[in-house]
PDB file of N, CA and C in Angstrom:
ATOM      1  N   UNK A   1     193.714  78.613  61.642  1.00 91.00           N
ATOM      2  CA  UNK A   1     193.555  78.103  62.997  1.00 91.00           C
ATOM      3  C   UNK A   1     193.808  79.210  64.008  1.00 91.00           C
ATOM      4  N   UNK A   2     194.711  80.165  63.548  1.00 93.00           N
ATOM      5  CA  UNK A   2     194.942  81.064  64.329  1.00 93.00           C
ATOM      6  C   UNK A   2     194.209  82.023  64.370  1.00 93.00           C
ATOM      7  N   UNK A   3     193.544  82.396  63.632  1.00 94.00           N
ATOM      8  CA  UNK A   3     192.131  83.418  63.522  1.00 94.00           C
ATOM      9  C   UNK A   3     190.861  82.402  64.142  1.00 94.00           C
ATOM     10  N   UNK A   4     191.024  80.888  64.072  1.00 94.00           N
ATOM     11  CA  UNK A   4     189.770  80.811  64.619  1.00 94.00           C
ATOM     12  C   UNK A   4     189.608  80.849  66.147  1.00 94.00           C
ATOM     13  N   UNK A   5     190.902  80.598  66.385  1.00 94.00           N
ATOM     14  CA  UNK A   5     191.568  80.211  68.071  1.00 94.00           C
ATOM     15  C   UNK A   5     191.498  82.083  68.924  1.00 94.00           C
ATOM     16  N   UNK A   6     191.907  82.938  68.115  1.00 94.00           N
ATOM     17  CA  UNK A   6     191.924  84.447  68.214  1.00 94.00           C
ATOM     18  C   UNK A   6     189.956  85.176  68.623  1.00 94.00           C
ATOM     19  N   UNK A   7     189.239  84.608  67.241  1.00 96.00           N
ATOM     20  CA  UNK A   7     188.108  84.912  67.214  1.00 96.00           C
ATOM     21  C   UNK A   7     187.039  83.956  68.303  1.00 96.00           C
ATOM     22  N   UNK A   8     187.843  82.669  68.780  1.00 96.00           N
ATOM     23  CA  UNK A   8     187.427  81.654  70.127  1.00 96.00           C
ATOM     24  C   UNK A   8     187.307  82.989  71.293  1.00 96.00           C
ATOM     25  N   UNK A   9     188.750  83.068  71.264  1.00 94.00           N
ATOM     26  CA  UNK A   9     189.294  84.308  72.720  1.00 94.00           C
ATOM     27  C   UNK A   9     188.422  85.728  72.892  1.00 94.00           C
ATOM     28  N   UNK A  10     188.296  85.692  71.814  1.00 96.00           N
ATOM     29  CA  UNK A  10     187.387  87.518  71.401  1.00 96.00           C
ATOM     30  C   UNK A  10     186.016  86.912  72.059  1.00 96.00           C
ATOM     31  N   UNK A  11     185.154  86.098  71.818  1.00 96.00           N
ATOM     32  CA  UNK A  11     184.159  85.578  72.224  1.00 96.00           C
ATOM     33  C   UNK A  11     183.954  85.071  73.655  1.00 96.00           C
ATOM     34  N   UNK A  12     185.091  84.330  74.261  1.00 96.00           N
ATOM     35  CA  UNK A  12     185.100  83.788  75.587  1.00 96.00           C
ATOM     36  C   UNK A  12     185.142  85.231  76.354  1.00 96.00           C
ATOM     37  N   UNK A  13     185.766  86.058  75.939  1.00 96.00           N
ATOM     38  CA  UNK A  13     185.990  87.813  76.546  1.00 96.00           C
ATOM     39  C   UNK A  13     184.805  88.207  76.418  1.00 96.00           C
ATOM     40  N   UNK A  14     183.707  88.228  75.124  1.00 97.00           N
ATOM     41  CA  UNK A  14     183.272  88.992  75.287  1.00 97.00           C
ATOM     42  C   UNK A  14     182.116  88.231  76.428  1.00 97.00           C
ATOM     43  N   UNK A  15     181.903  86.999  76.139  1.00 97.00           N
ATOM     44  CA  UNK A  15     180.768  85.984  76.738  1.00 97.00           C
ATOM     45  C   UNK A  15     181.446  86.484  78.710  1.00 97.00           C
ATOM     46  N   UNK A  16     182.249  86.254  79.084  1.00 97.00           N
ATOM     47  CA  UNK A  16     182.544  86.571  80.290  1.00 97.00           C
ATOM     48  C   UNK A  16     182.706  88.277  80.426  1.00 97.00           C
ATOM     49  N   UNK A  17     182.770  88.987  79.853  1.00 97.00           N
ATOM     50  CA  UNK A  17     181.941  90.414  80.185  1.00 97.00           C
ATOM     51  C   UNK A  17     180.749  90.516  80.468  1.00 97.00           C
ATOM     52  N   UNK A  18     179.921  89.698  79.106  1.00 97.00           N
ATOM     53  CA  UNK A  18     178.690  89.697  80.127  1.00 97.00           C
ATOM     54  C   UNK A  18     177.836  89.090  80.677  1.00 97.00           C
ATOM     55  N   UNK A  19     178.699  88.203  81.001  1.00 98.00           N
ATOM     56  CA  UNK A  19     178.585  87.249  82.482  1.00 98.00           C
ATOM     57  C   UNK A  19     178.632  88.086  83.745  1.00 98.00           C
ATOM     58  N   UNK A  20     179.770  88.797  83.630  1.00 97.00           N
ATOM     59  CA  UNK A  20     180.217  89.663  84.818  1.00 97.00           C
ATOM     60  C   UNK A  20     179.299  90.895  85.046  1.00 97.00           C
ATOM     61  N   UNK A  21     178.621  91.470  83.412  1.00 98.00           N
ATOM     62  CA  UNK A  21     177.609  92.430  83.787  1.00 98.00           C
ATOM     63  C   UNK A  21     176.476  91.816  84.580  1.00 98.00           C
ATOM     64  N   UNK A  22     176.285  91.201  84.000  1.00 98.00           N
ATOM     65  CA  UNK A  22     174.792  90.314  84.477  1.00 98.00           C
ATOM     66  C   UNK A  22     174.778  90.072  85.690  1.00 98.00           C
ATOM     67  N   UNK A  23     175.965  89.820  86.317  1.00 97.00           N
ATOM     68  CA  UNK A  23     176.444  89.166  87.770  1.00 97.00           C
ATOM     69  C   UNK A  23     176.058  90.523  88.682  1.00 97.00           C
ATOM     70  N   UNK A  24     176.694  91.266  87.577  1.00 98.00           N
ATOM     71  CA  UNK A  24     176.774  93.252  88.902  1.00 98.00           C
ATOM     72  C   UNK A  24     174.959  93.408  88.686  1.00 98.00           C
ATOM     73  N   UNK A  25     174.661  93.321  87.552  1.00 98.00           N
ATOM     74  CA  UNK A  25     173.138  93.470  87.542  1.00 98.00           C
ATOM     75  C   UNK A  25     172.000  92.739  88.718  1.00 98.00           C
ATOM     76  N   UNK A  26     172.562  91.790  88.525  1.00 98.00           N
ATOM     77  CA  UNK A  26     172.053  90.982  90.025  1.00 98.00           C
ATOM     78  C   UNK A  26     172.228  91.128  90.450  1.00 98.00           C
ATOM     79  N   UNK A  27     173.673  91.424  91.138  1.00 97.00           N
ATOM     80  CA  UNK A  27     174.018  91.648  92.416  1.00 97.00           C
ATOM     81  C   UNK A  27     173.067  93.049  92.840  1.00 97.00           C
ATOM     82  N   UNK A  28     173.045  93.959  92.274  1.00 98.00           N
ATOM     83  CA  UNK A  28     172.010  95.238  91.984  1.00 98.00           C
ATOM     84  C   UNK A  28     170.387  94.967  92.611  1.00 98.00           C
ATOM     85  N   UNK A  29     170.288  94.172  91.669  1.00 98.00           N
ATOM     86  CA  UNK A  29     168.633  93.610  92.271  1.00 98.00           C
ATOM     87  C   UNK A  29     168.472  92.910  93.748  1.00 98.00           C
ATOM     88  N   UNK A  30     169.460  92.238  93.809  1.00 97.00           N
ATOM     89  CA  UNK A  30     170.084  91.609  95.416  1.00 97.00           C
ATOM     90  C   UNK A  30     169.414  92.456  96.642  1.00 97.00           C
ATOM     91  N   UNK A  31     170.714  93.413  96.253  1.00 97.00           N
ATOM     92  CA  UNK A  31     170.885  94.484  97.184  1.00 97.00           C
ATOM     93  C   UNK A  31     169.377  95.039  96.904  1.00 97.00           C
ATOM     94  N   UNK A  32     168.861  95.921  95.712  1.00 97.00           N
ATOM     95  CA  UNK A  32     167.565  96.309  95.940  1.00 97.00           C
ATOM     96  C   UNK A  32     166.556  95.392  97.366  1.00 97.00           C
ATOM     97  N   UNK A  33     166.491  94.462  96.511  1.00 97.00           N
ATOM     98  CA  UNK A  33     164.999  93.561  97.027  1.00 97.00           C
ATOM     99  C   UNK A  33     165.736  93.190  98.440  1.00 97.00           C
ATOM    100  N   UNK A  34     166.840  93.207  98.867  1.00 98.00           N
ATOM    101  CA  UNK A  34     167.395  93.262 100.654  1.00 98.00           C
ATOM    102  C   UNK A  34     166.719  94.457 101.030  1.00 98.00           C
ATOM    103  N   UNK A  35     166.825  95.864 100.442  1.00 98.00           N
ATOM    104  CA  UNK A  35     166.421  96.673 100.995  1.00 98.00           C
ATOM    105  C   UNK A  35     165.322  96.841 100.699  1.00 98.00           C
ATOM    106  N   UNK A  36     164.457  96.624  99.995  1.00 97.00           N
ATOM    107  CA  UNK A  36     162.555  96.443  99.938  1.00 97.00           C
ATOM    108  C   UNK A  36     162.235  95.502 100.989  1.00 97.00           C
ATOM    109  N   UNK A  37     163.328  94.688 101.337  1.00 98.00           N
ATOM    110  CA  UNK A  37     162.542  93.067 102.342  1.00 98.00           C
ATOM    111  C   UNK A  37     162.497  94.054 103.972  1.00 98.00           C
ATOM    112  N   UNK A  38     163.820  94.645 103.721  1.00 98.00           N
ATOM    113  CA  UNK A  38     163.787  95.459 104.976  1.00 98.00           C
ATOM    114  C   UNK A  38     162.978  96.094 105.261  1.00 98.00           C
ATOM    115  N   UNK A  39     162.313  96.972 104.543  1.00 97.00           N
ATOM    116  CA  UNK A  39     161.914  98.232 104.180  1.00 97.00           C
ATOM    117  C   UNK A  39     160.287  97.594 105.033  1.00 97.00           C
ATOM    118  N   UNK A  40     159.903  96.898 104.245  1.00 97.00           N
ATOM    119  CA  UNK A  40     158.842  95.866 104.418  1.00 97.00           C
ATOM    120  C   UNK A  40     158.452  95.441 106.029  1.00 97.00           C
ATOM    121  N   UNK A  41     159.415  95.037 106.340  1.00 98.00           N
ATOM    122  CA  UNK A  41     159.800  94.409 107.674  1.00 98.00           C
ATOM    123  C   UNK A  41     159.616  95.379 108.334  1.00 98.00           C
ATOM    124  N   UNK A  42     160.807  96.190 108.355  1.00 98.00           N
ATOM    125  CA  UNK A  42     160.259  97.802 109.137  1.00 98.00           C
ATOM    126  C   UNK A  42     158.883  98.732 109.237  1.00 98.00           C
ATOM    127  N   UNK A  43     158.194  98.846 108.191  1.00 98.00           N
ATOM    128  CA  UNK A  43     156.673  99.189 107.852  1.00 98.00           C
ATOM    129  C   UNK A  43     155.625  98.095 108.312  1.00 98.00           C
ATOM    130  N   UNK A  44     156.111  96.915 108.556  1.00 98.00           N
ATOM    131  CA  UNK A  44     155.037  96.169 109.140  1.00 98.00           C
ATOM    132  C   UNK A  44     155.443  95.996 110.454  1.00 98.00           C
ATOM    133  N   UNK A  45     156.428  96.312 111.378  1.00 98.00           N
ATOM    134  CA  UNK A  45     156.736  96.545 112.692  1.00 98.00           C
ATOM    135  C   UNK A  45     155.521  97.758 113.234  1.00 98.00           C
ATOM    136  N   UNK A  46     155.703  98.665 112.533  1.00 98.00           N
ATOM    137  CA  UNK A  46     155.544 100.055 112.542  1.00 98.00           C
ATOM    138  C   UNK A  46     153.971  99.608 112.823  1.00 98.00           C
ATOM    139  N   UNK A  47     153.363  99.029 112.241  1.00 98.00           N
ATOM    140  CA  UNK A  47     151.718  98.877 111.671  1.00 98.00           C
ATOM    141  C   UNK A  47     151.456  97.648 112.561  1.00 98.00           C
ATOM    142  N   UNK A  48     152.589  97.266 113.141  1.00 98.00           N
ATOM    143  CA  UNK A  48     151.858  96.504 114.704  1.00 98.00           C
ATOM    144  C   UNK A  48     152.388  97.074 116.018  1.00 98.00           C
ATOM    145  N   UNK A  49     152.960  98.326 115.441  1.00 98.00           N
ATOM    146  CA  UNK A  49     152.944  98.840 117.341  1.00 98.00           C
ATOM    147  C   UNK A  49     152.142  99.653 116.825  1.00 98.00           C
ATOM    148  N   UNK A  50     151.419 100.297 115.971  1.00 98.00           N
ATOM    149  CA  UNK A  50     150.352 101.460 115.353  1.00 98.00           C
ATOM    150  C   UNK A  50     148.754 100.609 115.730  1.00 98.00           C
ATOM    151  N   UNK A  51     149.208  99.438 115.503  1.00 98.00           N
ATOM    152  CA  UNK A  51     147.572  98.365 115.814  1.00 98.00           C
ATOM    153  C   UNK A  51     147.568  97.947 117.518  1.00 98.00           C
ATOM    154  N   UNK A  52     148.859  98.284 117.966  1.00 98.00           N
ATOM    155  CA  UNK A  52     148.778  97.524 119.630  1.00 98.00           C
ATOM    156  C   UNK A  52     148.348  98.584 120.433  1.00 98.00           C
ATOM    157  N   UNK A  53     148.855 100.010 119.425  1.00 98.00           N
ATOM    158  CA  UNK A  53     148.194 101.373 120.497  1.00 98.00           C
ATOM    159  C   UNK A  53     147.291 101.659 119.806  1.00 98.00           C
ATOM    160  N   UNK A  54     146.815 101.608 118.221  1.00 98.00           N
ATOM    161  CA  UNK A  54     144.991 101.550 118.714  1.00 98.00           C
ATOM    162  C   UNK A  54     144.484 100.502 119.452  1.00 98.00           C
ATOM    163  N   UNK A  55     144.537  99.691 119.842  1.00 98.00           N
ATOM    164  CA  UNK A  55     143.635  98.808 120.901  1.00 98.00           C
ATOM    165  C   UNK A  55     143.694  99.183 122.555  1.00 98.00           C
ATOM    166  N   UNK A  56     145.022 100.019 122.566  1.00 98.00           N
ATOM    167  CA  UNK A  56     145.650 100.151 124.271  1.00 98.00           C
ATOM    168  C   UNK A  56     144.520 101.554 124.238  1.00 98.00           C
ATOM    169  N   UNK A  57     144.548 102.285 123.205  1.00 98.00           N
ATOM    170  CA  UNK A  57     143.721 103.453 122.823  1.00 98.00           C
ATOM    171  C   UNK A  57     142.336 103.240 123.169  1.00 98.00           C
ATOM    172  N   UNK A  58     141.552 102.631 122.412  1.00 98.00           N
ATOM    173  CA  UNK A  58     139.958 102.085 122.416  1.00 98.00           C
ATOM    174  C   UNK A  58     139.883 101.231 123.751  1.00 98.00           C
ATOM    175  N   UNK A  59     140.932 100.410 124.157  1.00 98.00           N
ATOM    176  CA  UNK A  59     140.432  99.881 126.071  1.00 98.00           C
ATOM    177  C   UNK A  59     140.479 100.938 126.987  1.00 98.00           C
ATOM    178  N   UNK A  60     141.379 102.221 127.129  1.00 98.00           N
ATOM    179  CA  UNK A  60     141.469 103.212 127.318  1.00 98.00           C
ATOM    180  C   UNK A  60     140.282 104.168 127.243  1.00 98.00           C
ATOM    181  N   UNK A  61     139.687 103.732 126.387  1.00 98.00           N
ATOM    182  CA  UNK A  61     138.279 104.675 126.072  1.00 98.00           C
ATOM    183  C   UNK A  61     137.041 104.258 126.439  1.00 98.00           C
ATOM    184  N   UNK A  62     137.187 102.808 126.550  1.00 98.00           N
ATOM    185  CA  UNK A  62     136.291 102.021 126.865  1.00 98.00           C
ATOM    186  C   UNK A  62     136.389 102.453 128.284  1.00 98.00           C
ATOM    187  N   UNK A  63     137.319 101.805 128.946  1.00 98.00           N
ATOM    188  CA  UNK A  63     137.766 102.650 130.697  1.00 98.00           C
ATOM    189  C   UNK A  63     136.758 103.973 130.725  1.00 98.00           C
ATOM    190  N   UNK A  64     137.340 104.538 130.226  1.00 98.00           N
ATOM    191  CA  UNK A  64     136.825 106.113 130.724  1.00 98.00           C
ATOM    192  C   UNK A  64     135.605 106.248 130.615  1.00 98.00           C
ATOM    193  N   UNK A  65     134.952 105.154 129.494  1.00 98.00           N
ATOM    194  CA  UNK A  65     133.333 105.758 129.251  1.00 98.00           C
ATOM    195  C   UNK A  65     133.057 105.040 130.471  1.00 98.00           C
ATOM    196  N   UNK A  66     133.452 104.033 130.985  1.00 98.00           N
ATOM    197  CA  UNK A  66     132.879 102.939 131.928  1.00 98.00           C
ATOM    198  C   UNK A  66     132.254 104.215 133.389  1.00 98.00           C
ATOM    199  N   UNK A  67     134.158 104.081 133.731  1.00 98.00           N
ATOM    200  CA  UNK A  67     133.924 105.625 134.624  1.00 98.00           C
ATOM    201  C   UNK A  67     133.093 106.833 134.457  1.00 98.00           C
ATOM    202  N   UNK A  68     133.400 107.580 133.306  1.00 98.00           N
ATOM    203  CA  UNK A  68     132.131 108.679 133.019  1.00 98.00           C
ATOM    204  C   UNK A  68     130.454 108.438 133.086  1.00 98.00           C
ATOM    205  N   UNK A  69     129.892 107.126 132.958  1.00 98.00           N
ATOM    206  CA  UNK A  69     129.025 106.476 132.968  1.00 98.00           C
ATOM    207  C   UNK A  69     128.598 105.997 134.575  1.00 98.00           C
ATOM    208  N   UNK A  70     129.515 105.850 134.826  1.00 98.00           N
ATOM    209  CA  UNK A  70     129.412 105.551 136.672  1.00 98.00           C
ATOM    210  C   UNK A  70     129.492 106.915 137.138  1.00 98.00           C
ATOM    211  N   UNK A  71     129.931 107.854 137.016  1.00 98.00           N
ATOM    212  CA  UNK A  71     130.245 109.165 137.796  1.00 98.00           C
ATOM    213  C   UNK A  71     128.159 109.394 137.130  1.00 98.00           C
ATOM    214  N   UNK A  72     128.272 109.433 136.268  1.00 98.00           N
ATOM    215  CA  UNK A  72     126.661 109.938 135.442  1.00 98.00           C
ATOM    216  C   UNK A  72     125.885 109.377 136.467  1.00 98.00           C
ATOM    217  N   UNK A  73     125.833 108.573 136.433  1.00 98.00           N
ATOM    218  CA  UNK A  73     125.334 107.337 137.691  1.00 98.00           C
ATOM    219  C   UNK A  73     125.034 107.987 139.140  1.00 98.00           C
ATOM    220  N   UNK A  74     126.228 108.465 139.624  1.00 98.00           N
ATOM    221  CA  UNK A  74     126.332 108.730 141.027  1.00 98.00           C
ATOM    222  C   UNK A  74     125.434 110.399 141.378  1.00 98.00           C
ATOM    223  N   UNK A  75     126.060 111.225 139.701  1.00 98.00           N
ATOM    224  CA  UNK A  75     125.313 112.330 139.968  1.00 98.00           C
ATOM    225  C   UNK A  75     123.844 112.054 140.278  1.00 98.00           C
ATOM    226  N   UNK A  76     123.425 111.460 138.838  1.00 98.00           N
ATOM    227  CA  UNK A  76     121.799 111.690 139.076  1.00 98.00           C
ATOM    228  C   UNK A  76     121.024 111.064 140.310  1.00 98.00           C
ATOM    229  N   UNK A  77     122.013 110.736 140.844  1.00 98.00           N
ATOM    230  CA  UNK A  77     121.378 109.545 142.505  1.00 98.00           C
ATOM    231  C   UNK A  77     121.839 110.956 143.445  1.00 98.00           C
ATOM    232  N   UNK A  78     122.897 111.303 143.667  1.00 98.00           N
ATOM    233  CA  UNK A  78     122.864 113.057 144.356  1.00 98.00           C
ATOM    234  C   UNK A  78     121.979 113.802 144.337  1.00 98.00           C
ATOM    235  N   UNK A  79     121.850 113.560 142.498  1.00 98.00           N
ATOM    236  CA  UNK A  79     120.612 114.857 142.524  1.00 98.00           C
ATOM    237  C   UNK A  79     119.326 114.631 142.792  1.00 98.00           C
ATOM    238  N   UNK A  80     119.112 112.769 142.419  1.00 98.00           N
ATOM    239  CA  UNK A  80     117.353 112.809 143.548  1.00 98.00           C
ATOM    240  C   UNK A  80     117.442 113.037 145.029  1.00 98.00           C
ATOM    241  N   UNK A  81     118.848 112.654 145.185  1.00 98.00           N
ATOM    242  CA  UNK A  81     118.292 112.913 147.111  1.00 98.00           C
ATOM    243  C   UNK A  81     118.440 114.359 147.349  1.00 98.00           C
ATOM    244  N   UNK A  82     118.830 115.061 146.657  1.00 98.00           N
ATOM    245  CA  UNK A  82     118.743 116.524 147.011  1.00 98.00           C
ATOM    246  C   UNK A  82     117.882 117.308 146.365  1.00 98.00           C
ATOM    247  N   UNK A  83     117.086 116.107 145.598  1.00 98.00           N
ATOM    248  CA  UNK A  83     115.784 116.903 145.134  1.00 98.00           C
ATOM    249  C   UNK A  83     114.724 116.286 146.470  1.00 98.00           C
ATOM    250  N   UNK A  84     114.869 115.084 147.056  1.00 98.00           N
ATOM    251  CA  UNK A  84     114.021 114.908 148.271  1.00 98.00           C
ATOM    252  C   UNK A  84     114.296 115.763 149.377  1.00 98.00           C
ATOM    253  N   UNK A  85     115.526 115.970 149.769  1.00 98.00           N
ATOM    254  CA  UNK A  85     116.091 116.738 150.916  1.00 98.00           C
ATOM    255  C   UNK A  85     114.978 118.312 150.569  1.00 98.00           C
ATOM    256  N   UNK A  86     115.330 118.589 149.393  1.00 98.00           N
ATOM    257  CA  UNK A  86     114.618 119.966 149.284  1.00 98.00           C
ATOM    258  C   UNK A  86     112.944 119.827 149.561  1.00 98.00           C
ATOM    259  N   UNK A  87     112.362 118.585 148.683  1.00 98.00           N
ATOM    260  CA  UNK A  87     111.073 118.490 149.103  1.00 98.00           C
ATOM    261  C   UNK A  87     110.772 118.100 150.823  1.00 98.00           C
ATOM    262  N   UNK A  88     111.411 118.034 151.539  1.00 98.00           N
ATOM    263  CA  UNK A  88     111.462 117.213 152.700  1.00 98.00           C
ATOM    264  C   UNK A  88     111.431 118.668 153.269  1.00 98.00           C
ATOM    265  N   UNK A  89     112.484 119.211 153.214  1.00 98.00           N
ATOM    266  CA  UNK A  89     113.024 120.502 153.712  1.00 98.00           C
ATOM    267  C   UNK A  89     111.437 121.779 153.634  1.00 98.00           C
ATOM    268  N   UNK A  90     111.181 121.508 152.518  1.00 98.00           N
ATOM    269  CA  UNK A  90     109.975 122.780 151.558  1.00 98.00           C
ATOM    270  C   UNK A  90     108.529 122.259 152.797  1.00 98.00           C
ATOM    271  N   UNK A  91     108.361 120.861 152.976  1.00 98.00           N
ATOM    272  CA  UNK A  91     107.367 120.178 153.701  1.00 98.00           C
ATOM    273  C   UNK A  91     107.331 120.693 155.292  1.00 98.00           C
ATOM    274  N   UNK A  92     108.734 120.523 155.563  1.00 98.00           N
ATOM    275  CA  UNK A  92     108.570 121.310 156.846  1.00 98.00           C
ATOM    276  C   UNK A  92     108.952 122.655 157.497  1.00 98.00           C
ATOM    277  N   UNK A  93     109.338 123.490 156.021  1.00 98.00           N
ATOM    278  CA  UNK A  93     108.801 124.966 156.159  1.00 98.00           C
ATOM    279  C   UNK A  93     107.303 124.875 156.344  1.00 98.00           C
ATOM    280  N   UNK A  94     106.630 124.198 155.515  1.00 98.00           N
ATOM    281  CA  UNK A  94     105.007 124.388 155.168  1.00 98.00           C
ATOM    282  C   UNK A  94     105.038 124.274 156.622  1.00 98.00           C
ATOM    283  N   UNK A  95     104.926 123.005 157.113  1.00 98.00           N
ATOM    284  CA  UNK A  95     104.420 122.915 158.693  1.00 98.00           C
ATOM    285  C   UNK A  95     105.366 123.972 159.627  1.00 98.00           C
ATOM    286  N   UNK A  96     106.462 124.118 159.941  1.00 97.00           N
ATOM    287  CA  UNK A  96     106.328 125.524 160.413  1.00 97.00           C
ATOM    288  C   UNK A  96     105.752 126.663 160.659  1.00 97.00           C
ATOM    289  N   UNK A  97     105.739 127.407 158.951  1.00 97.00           N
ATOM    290  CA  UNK A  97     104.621 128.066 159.039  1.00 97.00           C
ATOM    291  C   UNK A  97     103.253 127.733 159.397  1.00 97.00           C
ATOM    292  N   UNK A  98     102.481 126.480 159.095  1.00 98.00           N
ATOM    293  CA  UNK A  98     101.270 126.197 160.060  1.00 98.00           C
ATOM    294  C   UNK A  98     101.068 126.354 161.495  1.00 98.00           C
ATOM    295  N   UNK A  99     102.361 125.527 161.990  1.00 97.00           N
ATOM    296  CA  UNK A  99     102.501 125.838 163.467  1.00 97.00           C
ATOM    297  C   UNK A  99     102.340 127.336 163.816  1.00 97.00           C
ATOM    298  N   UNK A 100     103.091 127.712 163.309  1.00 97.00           N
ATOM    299  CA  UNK A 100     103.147 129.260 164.015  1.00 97.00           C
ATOM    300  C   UNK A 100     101.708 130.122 163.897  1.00 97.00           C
ATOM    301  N   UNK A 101     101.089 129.533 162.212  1.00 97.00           N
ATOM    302  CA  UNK A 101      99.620 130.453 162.198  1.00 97.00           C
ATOM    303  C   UNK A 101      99.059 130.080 163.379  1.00 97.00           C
ATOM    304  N   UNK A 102      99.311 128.590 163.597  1.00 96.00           N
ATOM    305  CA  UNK A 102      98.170 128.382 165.047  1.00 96.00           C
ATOM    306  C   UNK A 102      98.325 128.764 166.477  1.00 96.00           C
ATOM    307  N   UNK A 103      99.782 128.728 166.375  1.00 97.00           N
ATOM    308  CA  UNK A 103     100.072 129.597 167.941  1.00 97.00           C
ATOM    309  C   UNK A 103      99.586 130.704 167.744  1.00 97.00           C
ATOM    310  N   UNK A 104     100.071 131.351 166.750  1.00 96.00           N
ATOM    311  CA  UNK A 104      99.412 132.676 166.516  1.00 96.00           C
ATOM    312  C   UNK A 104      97.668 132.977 166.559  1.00 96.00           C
ATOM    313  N   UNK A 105      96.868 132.192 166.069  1.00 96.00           N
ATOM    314  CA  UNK A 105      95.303 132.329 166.230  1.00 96.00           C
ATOM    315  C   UNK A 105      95.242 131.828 167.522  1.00 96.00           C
ATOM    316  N   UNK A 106      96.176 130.613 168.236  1.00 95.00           N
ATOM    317  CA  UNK A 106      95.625 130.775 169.791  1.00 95.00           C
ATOM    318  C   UNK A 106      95.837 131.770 170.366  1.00 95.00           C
ATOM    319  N   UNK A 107      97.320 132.299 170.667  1.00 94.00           N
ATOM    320  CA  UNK A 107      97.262 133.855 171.533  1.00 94.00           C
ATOM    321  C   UNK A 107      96.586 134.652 171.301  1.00 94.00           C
ATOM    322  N   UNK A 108      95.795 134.566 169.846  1.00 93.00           N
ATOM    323  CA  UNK A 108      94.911 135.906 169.495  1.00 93.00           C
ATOM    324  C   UNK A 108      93.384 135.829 170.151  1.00 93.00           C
ATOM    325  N   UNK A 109      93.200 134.612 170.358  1.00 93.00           N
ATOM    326  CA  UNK A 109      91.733 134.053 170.925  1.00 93.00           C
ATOM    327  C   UNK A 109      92.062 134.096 172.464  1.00 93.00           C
ATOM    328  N   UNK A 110      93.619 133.336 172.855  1.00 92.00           N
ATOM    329  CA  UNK A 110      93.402 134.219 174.380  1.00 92.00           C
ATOM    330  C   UNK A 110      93.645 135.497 175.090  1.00 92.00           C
ATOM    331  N   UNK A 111      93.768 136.380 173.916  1.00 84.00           N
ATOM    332  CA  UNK A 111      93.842 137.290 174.611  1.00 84.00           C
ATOM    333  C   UNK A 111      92.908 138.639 174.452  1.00 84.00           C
TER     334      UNK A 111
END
């Protein structure tokens, strides 16, 4: 009885050792997968302020083409009226110079 009561105790010891391993083993994985949940959490923070400034990025770009597209706009409207101004301008050199040939052939006929 006393060896079986002895060899009971040897067993309840050893059965609660590794109970207690098993317990630290978990507790192990615990702690891991806390810090993967974190880890997780943190990397998907990251990948929505990374997704809120590509979009602040691309409206940003969108902006500017809007503007660059309007400035494009304004030039080529500058540059027809200062392509008329010049033809306007070139038109009444021409008549200038006409005028003057003809003053010029009148004084030459009156005199």
């Amino acid at each position: 009885a006393e060896q079986r009561l002895a060899a009971a105790d040897e067993q309840r010891r050893t059965s609660e050792s590794r109970a207690n391993e098993a317990e630290r083993r978990l507790s192990a994985v615990d702690e891991r997968l806390q810090t993967s949940e974190a880890s997780r959490h943190e990397a998907e923070r990251h990948r929505a302020k990374a997704e809120e400034q590509r979009r602040t990025s691309e409206t940003r770009a969108h902006e500017v083409e809007q503007r660059l597209s309007a400035a494009d706009e304004r030039l080529q409207a500058s540059e027809a009226r200062r392509h008329e101004a010049e033809q306007q301008r070139a038109a009444a050199e021409e008549q200038r110079r006409t005028s003057e040939a003809r003053t010029r052939e009148v004084e030459r006929r009156l005199s």
